[in-house]
Amino acid sequence: MTTQTTTRCENLACLCDVSATQETCSDYCASLDGRDPQNVRCECGHPKCTEQVERQLHGEGGRESV
Ligand SMILES: [Zn+2]
Ligand SMILES: [Zn+2]
């Protein structure tokens, strides 16, 4: 069984999982802009990430219907 080790993207605002050999999921997250701690919204462009960030910002309840 091969367990792929994944780690969280270096960008604190980003919720993407990246493989252990990478630090960030995208050029955006690797840039100073992406790492800016004042940035609460990640703009790496991954739909999954945006979705999860939105969910966090609106609370874990997920009462919002799309
Ligand atoms: Zn992201
Ligand atoms: Zn990222």
PDB file of N, CA, C and O and ligand atoms in Angstrom:
ATOM      1  N   MET A   1       0.852  -1.195   0.000  1.00  0.00           N
ATOM      2  CA  MET A   1       0.000   0.000   0.000  1.00  0.00           C
ATOM      3  C   MET A   1       0.884   1.240   0.000  1.00  0.00           C
ATOM      4  O   MET A   1       1.735   1.411   0.861  1.00  0.00           O
ATOM      5  N   THR A   2       0.658   2.071  -0.955  1.00  0.00           N
ATOM      6  CA  THR A   2       1.452   3.298  -1.009  1.00  0.00           C
ATOM      7  C   THR A   2       0.619   4.461  -0.498  1.00  0.00           C
ATOM      8  O   THR A   2      -0.395   4.802  -1.094  1.00  0.00           O
ATOM      9  N   THR A   3       1.036   4.970   0.588  1.00  0.00           N
ATOM     10  CA  THR A   3       0.345   6.133   1.107  1.00  0.00           C
ATOM     11  C   THR A   3       1.065   7.396   0.659  1.00  0.00           C
ATOM     12  O   THR A   3       2.219   7.596   1.004  1.00  0.00           O
ATOM     13  N   GLN A   4       0.375   8.176  -0.122  1.00  0.00           N
ATOM     14  CA  GLN A   4       0.981   9.408  -0.576  1.00  0.00           C
ATOM     15  C   GLN A   4       0.935  10.439   0.535  1.00  0.00           C
ATOM     16  O   GLN A   4      -0.115  10.717   1.102  1.00  0.00           O
ATOM     17  N   THR A   5       2.098  10.940   0.854  1.00  0.00           N
ATOM     18  CA  THR A   5       2.163  11.929   1.907  1.00  0.00           C
ATOM     19  C   THR A   5       1.814  13.306   1.354  1.00  0.00           C
ATOM     20  O   THR A   5       2.453  13.779   0.444  1.00  0.00           O
ATOM     21  N   THR A   6       0.803  13.862   1.919  1.00  0.00           N
ATOM     22  CA  THR A   6       0.447  15.208   1.501  1.00  0.00           C
ATOM     23  C   THR A   6       0.576  16.157   2.669  1.00  0.00           C
ATOM     24  O   THR A   6       0.489  15.755   3.825  1.00  0.00           O
ATOM     25  N   THR A   7       0.792  17.387   2.342  1.00  0.00           N
ATOM     26  CA  THR A   7       0.924  18.391   3.382  1.00  0.00           C
ATOM     27  C   THR A   7       0.125  19.616   2.974  1.00  0.00           C
ATOM     28  O   THR A   7      -0.237  19.769   1.818  1.00  0.00           O
ATOM     29  N   ARG A   8      -0.140  20.435   3.923  1.00  0.00           N
ATOM     30  CA  ARG A   8      -0.912  21.630   3.605  1.00  0.00           C
ATOM     31  C   ARG A   8      -0.050  22.636   2.860  1.00  0.00           C
ATOM     32  O   ARG A   8       1.127  22.790   3.144  1.00  0.00           O
ATOM     33  N   CYS A   9      -0.656  23.310   1.932  1.00  0.00           N
ATOM     34  CA  CYS A   9       0.045  24.345   1.178  1.00  0.00           C
ATOM     35  C   CYS A   9       0.615  25.392   2.133  1.00  0.00           C
ATOM     36  O   CYS A   9       0.001  25.725   3.148  1.00  0.00           O
ATOM     37  N   GLU A  10       1.801  25.879   1.791  1.00  0.00           N
ATOM     38  CA  GLU A  10       2.505  26.839   2.649  1.00  0.00           C
ATOM     39  C   GLU A  10       1.699  28.119   2.886  1.00  0.00           C
ATOM     40  O   GLU A  10       1.854  28.769   3.907  1.00  0.00           O
ATOM     41  N   ASN A  11       0.902  28.476   1.924  1.00  0.00           N
ATOM     42  CA  ASN A  11       0.074  29.658   2.069  1.00  0.00           C
ATOM     43  C   ASN A  11      -0.990  29.401   3.139  1.00  0.00           C
ATOM     44  O   ASN A  11      -1.819  28.509   3.006  1.00  0.00           O
ATOM     45  N   LEU A  12      -0.938  30.186   4.204  1.00  0.00           N
ATOM     46  CA  LEU A  12      -1.830  29.931   5.333  1.00  0.00           C
ATOM     47  C   LEU A  12      -3.296  30.051   4.944  1.00  0.00           C
ATOM     48  O   LEU A  12      -4.149  29.394   5.524  1.00  0.00           O
ATOM     49  N   ALA A  13      -3.566  30.889   3.965  1.00  0.00           N
ATOM     50  CA  ALA A  13      -4.954  31.078   3.555  1.00  0.00           C
ATOM     51  C   ALA A  13      -5.414  29.969   2.634  1.00  0.00           C
ATOM     52  O   ALA A  13      -6.589  29.832   2.347  1.00  0.00           O
ATOM     53  N   CYS A  14      -4.476  29.188   2.185  1.00  0.00           N
ATOM     54  CA  CYS A  14      -4.805  28.160   1.209  1.00  0.00           C
ATOM     55  C   CYS A  14      -5.072  26.834   1.904  1.00  0.00           C
ATOM     56  O   CYS A  14      -4.390  26.454   2.844  1.00  0.00           O
ATOM     57  N   LEU A  15      -6.071  26.154   1.444  1.00  0.00           N
ATOM     58  CA  LEU A  15      -6.448  24.892   2.067  1.00  0.00           C
ATOM     59  C   LEU A  15      -6.149  23.707   1.173  1.00  0.00           C
ATOM     60  O   LEU A  15      -6.646  22.614   1.375  1.00  0.00           O
ATOM     61  N   CYS A  16      -5.323  23.950   0.198  1.00  0.00           N
ATOM     62  CA  CYS A  16      -4.990  22.877  -0.718  1.00  0.00           C
ATOM     63  C   CYS A  16      -3.996  21.906  -0.080  1.00  0.00           C
ATOM     64  O   CYS A  16      -3.161  22.295   0.719  1.00  0.00           O
ATOM     65  N   ASP A  17      -4.125  20.671  -0.448  1.00  0.00           N
ATOM     66  CA  ASP A  17      -3.117  19.691  -0.073  1.00  0.00           C
ATOM     67  C   ASP A  17      -2.105  19.589  -1.199  1.00  0.00           C
ATOM     68  O   ASP A  17      -2.471  19.492  -2.357  1.00  0.00           O
ATOM     69  N   VAL A  18      -0.859  19.610  -0.830  1.00  0.00           N
ATOM     70  CA  VAL A  18       0.175  19.435  -1.836  1.00  0.00           C
ATOM     71  C   VAL A  18       1.019  18.231  -1.452  1.00  0.00           C
ATOM     72  O   VAL A  18       1.063  17.843  -0.282  1.00  0.00           O
ATOM     73  N   SER A  19       1.672  17.659  -2.428  1.00  0.00           N
ATOM     74  CA  SER A  19       2.521  16.520  -2.118  1.00  0.00           C
ATOM     75  C   SER A  19       3.724  16.998  -1.316  1.00  0.00           C
ATOM     76  O   SER A  19       4.117  18.153  -1.387  1.00  0.00           O
ATOM     77  N   ALA A  20       4.281  16.100  -0.545  1.00  0.00           N
ATOM     78  CA  ALA A  20       5.318  16.465   0.416  1.00  0.00           C
ATOM     79  C   ALA A  20       6.545  17.072  -0.244  1.00  0.00           C
ATOM     80  O   ALA A  20       7.349  17.741   0.400  1.00  0.00           O
ATOM     81  N   THR A  21       6.669  16.871  -1.528  1.00  0.00           N
ATOM     82  CA  THR A  21       7.831  17.419  -2.213  1.00  0.00           C
ATOM     83  C   THR A  21       7.614  18.872  -2.616  1.00  0.00           C
ATOM     84  O   THR A  21       8.533  19.551  -3.015  1.00  0.00           O
ATOM     85  N   GLN A  22       6.370  19.316  -2.512  1.00  0.00           N
ATOM     86  CA  GLN A  22       6.079  20.691  -2.877  1.00  0.00           C
ATOM     87  C   GLN A  22       5.778  21.505  -1.639  1.00  0.00           C
ATOM     88  O   GLN A  22       5.426  20.973  -0.593  1.00  0.00           O
ATOM     89  N   GLU A  23       5.932  22.809  -1.774  1.00  0.00           N
ATOM     90  CA  GLU A  23       5.603  23.668  -0.651  1.00  0.00           C
ATOM     91  C   GLU A  23       4.272  24.366  -0.860  1.00  0.00           C
ATOM     92  O   GLU A  23       3.529  24.623   0.069  1.00  0.00           O
ATOM     93  N   THR A  24       4.020  24.685  -2.098  1.00  0.00           N
ATOM     94  CA  THR A  24       2.789  25.390  -2.412  1.00  0.00           C
ATOM     95  C   THR A  24       2.093  24.726  -3.588  1.00  0.00           C
ATOM     96  O   THR A  24       2.714  24.016  -4.358  1.00  0.00           O
ATOM     97  N   CYS A  25       0.810  25.007  -3.711  1.00  0.00           N
ATOM     98  CA  CYS A  25       0.034  24.344  -4.745  1.00  0.00           C
ATOM     99  C   CYS A  25       0.100  25.076  -6.070  1.00  0.00           C
ATOM    100  O   CYS A  25      -0.270  24.532  -7.093  1.00  0.00           O
ATOM    101  N   SER A  26       0.548  26.322  -6.011  1.00  0.00           N
ATOM    102  CA  SER A  26       0.514  27.107  -7.236  1.00  0.00           C
ATOM    103  C   SER A  26       1.511  28.246  -7.146  1.00  0.00           C
ATOM    104  O   SER A  26       2.048  28.544  -6.080  1.00  0.00           O
ATOM    105  N   ASP A  27       1.745  28.884  -8.281  1.00  0.00           N
ATOM    106  CA  ASP A  27       2.643  30.030  -8.294  1.00  0.00           C
ATOM    107  C   ASP A  27       2.094  31.150  -7.421  1.00  0.00           C
ATOM    108  O   ASP A  27       2.833  31.895  -6.793  1.00  0.00           O
ATOM    109  N   TYR A  28       0.794  31.255  -7.397  1.00  0.00           N
ATOM    110  CA  TYR A  28       0.182  32.299  -6.581  1.00  0.00           C
ATOM    111  C   TYR A  28       0.556  32.126  -5.112  1.00  0.00           C
ATOM    112  O   TYR A  28       0.960  33.058  -4.429  1.00  0.00           O
ATOM    113  N   CYS A  29       0.449  30.923  -4.619  1.00  0.00           N
ATOM    114  CA  CYS A  29       0.742  30.661  -3.219  1.00  0.00           C
ATOM    115  C   CYS A  29       2.238  30.826  -2.923  1.00  0.00           C
ATOM    116  O   CYS A  29       2.622  31.111  -1.806  1.00  0.00           O
ATOM    117  N   ALA A  30       3.050  30.637  -3.932  1.00  0.00           N
ATOM    118  CA  ALA A  30       4.482  30.776  -3.746  1.00  0.00           C
ATOM    119  C   ALA A  30       4.899  32.247  -3.765  1.00  0.00           C
ATOM    120  O   ALA A  30       5.957  32.605  -3.264  1.00  0.00           O
ATOM    121  N   SER A  31       4.064  33.074  -4.316  1.00  0.00           N
ATOM    122  CA  SER A  31       4.411  34.486  -4.421  1.00  0.00           C
ATOM    123  C   SER A  31       4.165  35.197  -3.098  1.00  0.00           C
ATOM    124  O   SER A  31       3.428  34.725  -2.234  1.00  0.00           O
ATOM    125  N   LEU A  32       4.790  36.353  -2.951  1.00  0.00           N
ATOM    126  CA  LEU A  32       4.626  37.134  -1.730  1.00  0.00           C
ATOM    127  C   LEU A  32       3.169  37.496  -1.522  1.00  0.00           C
ATOM    128  O   LEU A  32       2.666  37.512  -0.404  1.00  0.00           O
ATOM    129  N   ASP A  33       2.492  37.781  -2.615  1.00  0.00           N
ATOM    130  CA  ASP A  33       1.095  38.158  -2.547  1.00  0.00           C
ATOM    131  C   ASP A  33       0.267  37.042  -1.924  1.00  0.00           C
ATOM    132  O   ASP A  33      -0.560  37.248  -1.046  1.00  0.00           O
ATOM    133  N   GLY A  34       0.545  35.830  -2.363  1.00  0.00           N
ATOM    134  CA  GLY A  34      -0.213  34.694  -1.870  1.00  0.00           C
ATOM    135  C   GLY A  34       0.082  34.402  -0.409  1.00  0.00           C
ATOM    136  O   GLY A  34      -0.768  33.905   0.308  1.00  0.00           O
ATOM    137  N   ARG A  35       1.298  34.731   0.008  1.00  0.00           N
ATOM    138  CA  ARG A  35       1.675  34.409   1.391  1.00  0.00           C
ATOM    139  C   ARG A  35       1.319  35.520   2.367  1.00  0.00           C
ATOM    140  O   ARG A  35       1.523  35.374   3.568  1.00  0.00           O
ATOM    141  N   ASP A  36       0.847  36.615   1.848  1.00  0.00           N
ATOM    142  CA  ASP A  36       0.492  37.735   2.702  1.00  0.00           C
ATOM    143  C   ASP A  36      -0.525  37.291   3.750  1.00  0.00           C
ATOM    144  O   ASP A  36      -1.623  36.867   3.416  1.00  0.00           O
ATOM    145  N   PRO A  37      -0.156  37.366   5.025  1.00  0.00           N
ATOM    146  CA  PRO A  37      -1.046  36.880   6.091  1.00  0.00           C
ATOM    147  C   PRO A  37      -2.347  37.662   6.161  1.00  0.00           C
ATOM    148  O   PRO A  37      -3.305  37.233   6.797  1.00  0.00           O
ATOM    149  N   GLN A  38      -2.354  38.844   5.554  1.00  0.00           N
ATOM    150  CA  GLN A  38      -3.584  39.628   5.589  1.00  0.00           C
ATOM    151  C   GLN A  38      -4.576  39.149   4.544  1.00  0.00           C
ATOM    152  O   GLN A  38      -5.727  39.567   4.520  1.00  0.00           O
ATOM    153  N   ASN A  39      -4.120  38.313   3.684  1.00  0.00           N
ATOM    154  CA  ASN A  39      -5.005  37.739   2.683  1.00  0.00           C
ATOM    155  C   ASN A  39      -5.765  36.578   3.302  1.00  0.00           C
ATOM    156  O   ASN A  39      -5.195  35.558   3.630  1.00  0.00           O
ATOM    157  N   VAL A  40      -7.057  36.743   3.468  1.00  0.00           N
ATOM    158  CA  VAL A  40      -7.832  35.636   4.033  1.00  0.00           C
ATOM    159  C   VAL A  40      -8.342  34.715   2.944  1.00  0.00           C
ATOM    160  O   VAL A  40      -8.590  33.549   3.170  1.00  0.00           O
ATOM    161  N   ARG A  41      -8.477  35.265   1.768  1.00  0.00           N
ATOM    162  CA  ARG A  41      -8.980  34.472   0.665  1.00  0.00           C
ATOM    163  C   ARG A  41      -7.829  34.048  -0.238  1.00  0.00           C
ATOM    164  O   ARG A  41      -7.085  34.888  -0.715  1.00  0.00           O
ATOM    165  N   CYS A  42      -7.742  32.799  -0.435  1.00  0.00           N
ATOM    166  CA  CYS A  42      -6.724  32.298  -1.331  1.00  0.00           C
ATOM    167  C   CYS A  42      -7.212  32.437  -2.770  1.00  0.00           C
ATOM    168  O   CYS A  42      -8.374  32.212  -3.060  1.00  0.00           O
ATOM    169  N   GLU A  43      -6.315  32.843  -3.608  1.00  0.00           N
ATOM    170  CA  GLU A  43      -6.706  32.995  -5.004  1.00  0.00           C
ATOM    171  C   GLU A  43      -5.852  32.130  -5.912  1.00  0.00           C
ATOM    172  O   GLU A  43      -5.432  32.535  -6.975  1.00  0.00           O
ATOM    173  N   CYS A  44      -5.587  30.955  -5.413  1.00  0.00           N
ATOM    174  CA  CYS A  44      -4.739  30.059  -6.194  1.00  0.00           C
ATOM    175  C   CYS A  44      -5.480  29.546  -7.423  1.00  0.00           C
ATOM    176  O   CYS A  44      -4.875  29.063  -8.360  1.00  0.00           O
ATOM    177  N   GLY A  45      -6.792  29.666  -7.401  1.00  0.00           N
ATOM    178  CA  GLY A  45      -7.547  29.287  -8.585  1.00  0.00           C
ATOM    179  C   GLY A  45      -8.093  27.874  -8.535  1.00  0.00           C
ATOM    180  O   GLY A  45      -8.794  27.443  -9.444  1.00  0.00           O
ATOM    181  N   HIS A  46      -7.799  27.162  -7.471  1.00  0.00           N
ATOM    182  CA  HIS A  46      -8.347  25.823  -7.360  1.00  0.00           C
ATOM    183  C   HIS A  46      -9.746  25.897  -6.749  1.00  0.00           C
ATOM    184  O   HIS A  46      -9.913  26.360  -5.636  1.00  0.00           O
ATOM    185  N   PRO A  47     -10.738  25.420  -7.494  1.00  0.00           N
ATOM    186  CA  PRO A  47     -12.131  25.519  -7.053  1.00  0.00           C
ATOM    187  C   PRO A  47     -12.354  24.897  -5.681  1.00  0.00           C
ATOM    188  O   PRO A  47     -13.106  25.417  -4.873  1.00  0.00           O
ATOM    189  N   LYS A  48     -11.689  23.807  -5.437  1.00  0.00           N
ATOM    190  CA  LYS A  48     -11.854  23.108  -4.175  1.00  0.00           C
ATOM    191  C   LYS A  48     -11.393  23.984  -3.015  1.00  0.00           C
ATOM    192  O   LYS A  48     -11.997  24.029  -1.953  1.00  0.00           O
ATOM    193  N   CYS A  49     -10.307  24.682  -3.241  1.00  0.00           N
ATOM    194  CA  CYS A  49      -9.734  25.551  -2.226  1.00  0.00           C
ATOM    195  C   CYS A  49     -10.676  26.708  -1.943  1.00  0.00           C
ATOM    196  O   CYS A  49     -11.014  26.987  -0.808  1.00  0.00           O
ATOM    197  N   THR A  50     -11.124  27.373  -2.993  1.00  0.00           N
ATOM    198  CA  THR A  50     -12.027  28.500  -2.840  1.00  0.00           C
ATOM    199  C   THR A  50     -13.267  28.084  -2.058  1.00  0.00           C
ATOM    200  O   THR A  50     -13.723  28.771  -1.162  1.00  0.00           O
ATOM    201  N   GLU A  51     -13.780  26.927  -2.406  1.00  0.00           N
ATOM    202  CA  GLU A  51     -14.968  26.396  -1.772  1.00  0.00           C
ATOM    203  C   GLU A  51     -14.752  26.218  -0.266  1.00  0.00           C
ATOM    204  O   GLU A  51     -15.567  26.603   0.556  1.00  0.00           O
ATOM    205  N   GLN A  52     -13.611  25.639   0.065  1.00  0.00           N
ATOM    206  CA  GLN A  52     -13.334  25.379   1.475  1.00  0.00           C
ATOM    207  C   GLN A  52     -13.077  26.660   2.254  1.00  0.00           C
ATOM    208  O   GLN A  52     -13.472  26.798   3.404  1.00  0.00           O
ATOM    209  N   VAL A  53     -12.421  27.612   1.604  1.00  0.00           N
ATOM    210  CA  VAL A  53     -12.177  28.892   2.257  1.00  0.00           C
ATOM    211  C   VAL A  53     -13.500  29.583   2.547  1.00  0.00           C
ATOM    212  O   VAL A  53     -13.744  30.087   3.635  1.00  0.00           O
ATOM    213  N   GLU A  54     -14.380  29.583   1.565  1.00  0.00           N
ATOM    214  CA  GLU A  54     -15.690  30.184   1.743  1.00  0.00           C
ATOM    215  C   GLU A  54     -16.422  29.530   2.913  1.00  0.00           C
ATOM    216  O   GLU A  54     -17.038  30.195   3.735  1.00  0.00           O
ATOM    217  N   ARG A  55     -16.319  28.234   2.985  1.00  0.00           N
ATOM    218  CA  ARG A  55     -16.999  27.491   4.036  1.00  0.00           C
ATOM    219  C   ARG A  55     -16.462  27.904   5.400  1.00  0.00           C
ATOM    220  O   ARG A  55     -17.196  28.070   6.357  1.00  0.00           O
ATOM    221  N   GLN A  56     -15.145  28.075   5.476  1.00  0.00           N
ATOM    222  CA  GLN A  56     -14.543  28.477   6.749  1.00  0.00           C
ATOM    223  C   GLN A  56     -14.981  29.877   7.135  1.00  0.00           C
ATOM    224  O   GLN A  56     -15.272  30.167   8.286  1.00  0.00           O
ATOM    225  N   LEU A  57     -15.014  30.762   6.145  1.00  0.00           N
ATOM    226  CA  LEU A  57     -15.363  32.145   6.426  1.00  0.00           C
ATOM    227  C   LEU A  57     -16.814  32.264   6.868  1.00  0.00           C
ATOM    228  O   LEU A  57     -17.176  33.130   7.645  1.00  0.00           O
ATOM    229  N   HIS A  58     -17.634  31.381   6.382  1.00  0.00           N
ATOM    230  CA  HIS A  58     -19.052  31.441   6.720  1.00  0.00           C
ATOM    231  C   HIS A  58     -19.414  30.507   7.870  1.00  0.00           C
ATOM    232  O   HIS A  58     -20.571  30.291   8.159  1.00  0.00           O
ATOM    233  N   GLY A  59     -18.403  29.933   8.481  1.00  0.00           N
ATOM    234  CA  GLY A  59     -18.678  29.018   9.578  1.00  0.00           C
ATOM    235  C   GLY A  59     -18.843  27.603   9.086  1.00  0.00           C
ATOM    236  O   GLY A  59     -19.218  27.378   7.941  1.00  0.00           O
ATOM    237  N   GLU A  60     -18.569  26.670   9.982  1.00  0.00           N
ATOM    238  CA  GLU A  60     -18.590  25.271   9.589  1.00  0.00           C
ATOM    239  C   GLU A  60     -20.000  24.731   9.415  1.00  0.00           C
ATOM    240  O   GLU A  60     -20.217  23.643   8.949  1.00  0.00           O
ATOM    241  N   GLY A  61     -20.986  25.506   9.839  1.00  0.00           N
ATOM    242  CA  GLY A  61     -22.355  25.040   9.817  1.00  0.00           C
ATOM    243  C   GLY A  61     -22.846  24.674   8.435  1.00  0.00           C
ATOM    244  O   GLY A  61     -23.610  23.737   8.270  1.00  0.00           O
ATOM    245  N   GLY A  62     -22.398  25.425   7.452  1.00  0.00           N
ATOM    246  CA  GLY A  62     -22.804  25.145   6.089  1.00  0.00           C
ATOM    247  C   GLY A  62     -24.297  25.311   5.890  1.00  0.00           C
ATOM    248  O   GLY A  62     -24.936  24.524   5.220  1.00  0.00           O
ATOM    249  N   ARG A  63     -24.842  26.363   6.497  1.00  0.00           N
ATOM    250  CA  ARG A  63     -26.268  26.558   6.356  1.00  0.00           C
ATOM    251  C   ARG A  63     -26.614  27.188   5.012  1.00  0.00           C
ATOM    252  O   ARG A  63     -27.765  27.239   4.613  1.00  0.00           O
ATOM    253  N   GLU A  64     -25.578  27.727   4.384  1.00  0.00           N
ATOM    254  CA  GLU A  64     -25.800  28.402   3.122  1.00  0.00           C
ATOM    255  C   GLU A  64     -26.089  27.388   2.016  1.00  0.00           C
ATOM    256  O   GLU A  64     -25.353  26.447   1.818  1.00  0.00           O
ATOM    257  N   SER A  65     -27.154  27.591   1.339  1.00  0.00           N
ATOM    258  CA  SER A  65     -27.457  26.701   0.229  1.00  0.00           C
ATOM    259  C   SER A  65     -27.026  27.364  -1.066  1.00  0.00           C
ATOM    260  O   SER A  65     -27.215  28.558  -1.264  1.00  0.00           O
ATOM    261  N   VAL A  66     -26.483  26.596  -1.932  1.00  0.00           N
ATOM    262  CA  VAL A  66     -25.951  27.163  -3.164  1.00  0.00           C
ATOM    263  C   VAL A  66     -27.046  27.213  -4.225  1.00  0.00           C
ATOM    264  O   VAL A  66     -27.695  26.218  -4.457  1.00  0.00           O
TER     265      VAL A  66
HETATM  266 ZN    ZN B   1      -5.514  27.809  -2.467  1.00  0.00          ZN
HETATM  267 ZN    ZN B   2      -1.990  26.957  -2.214  1.00  0.00          ZN
END
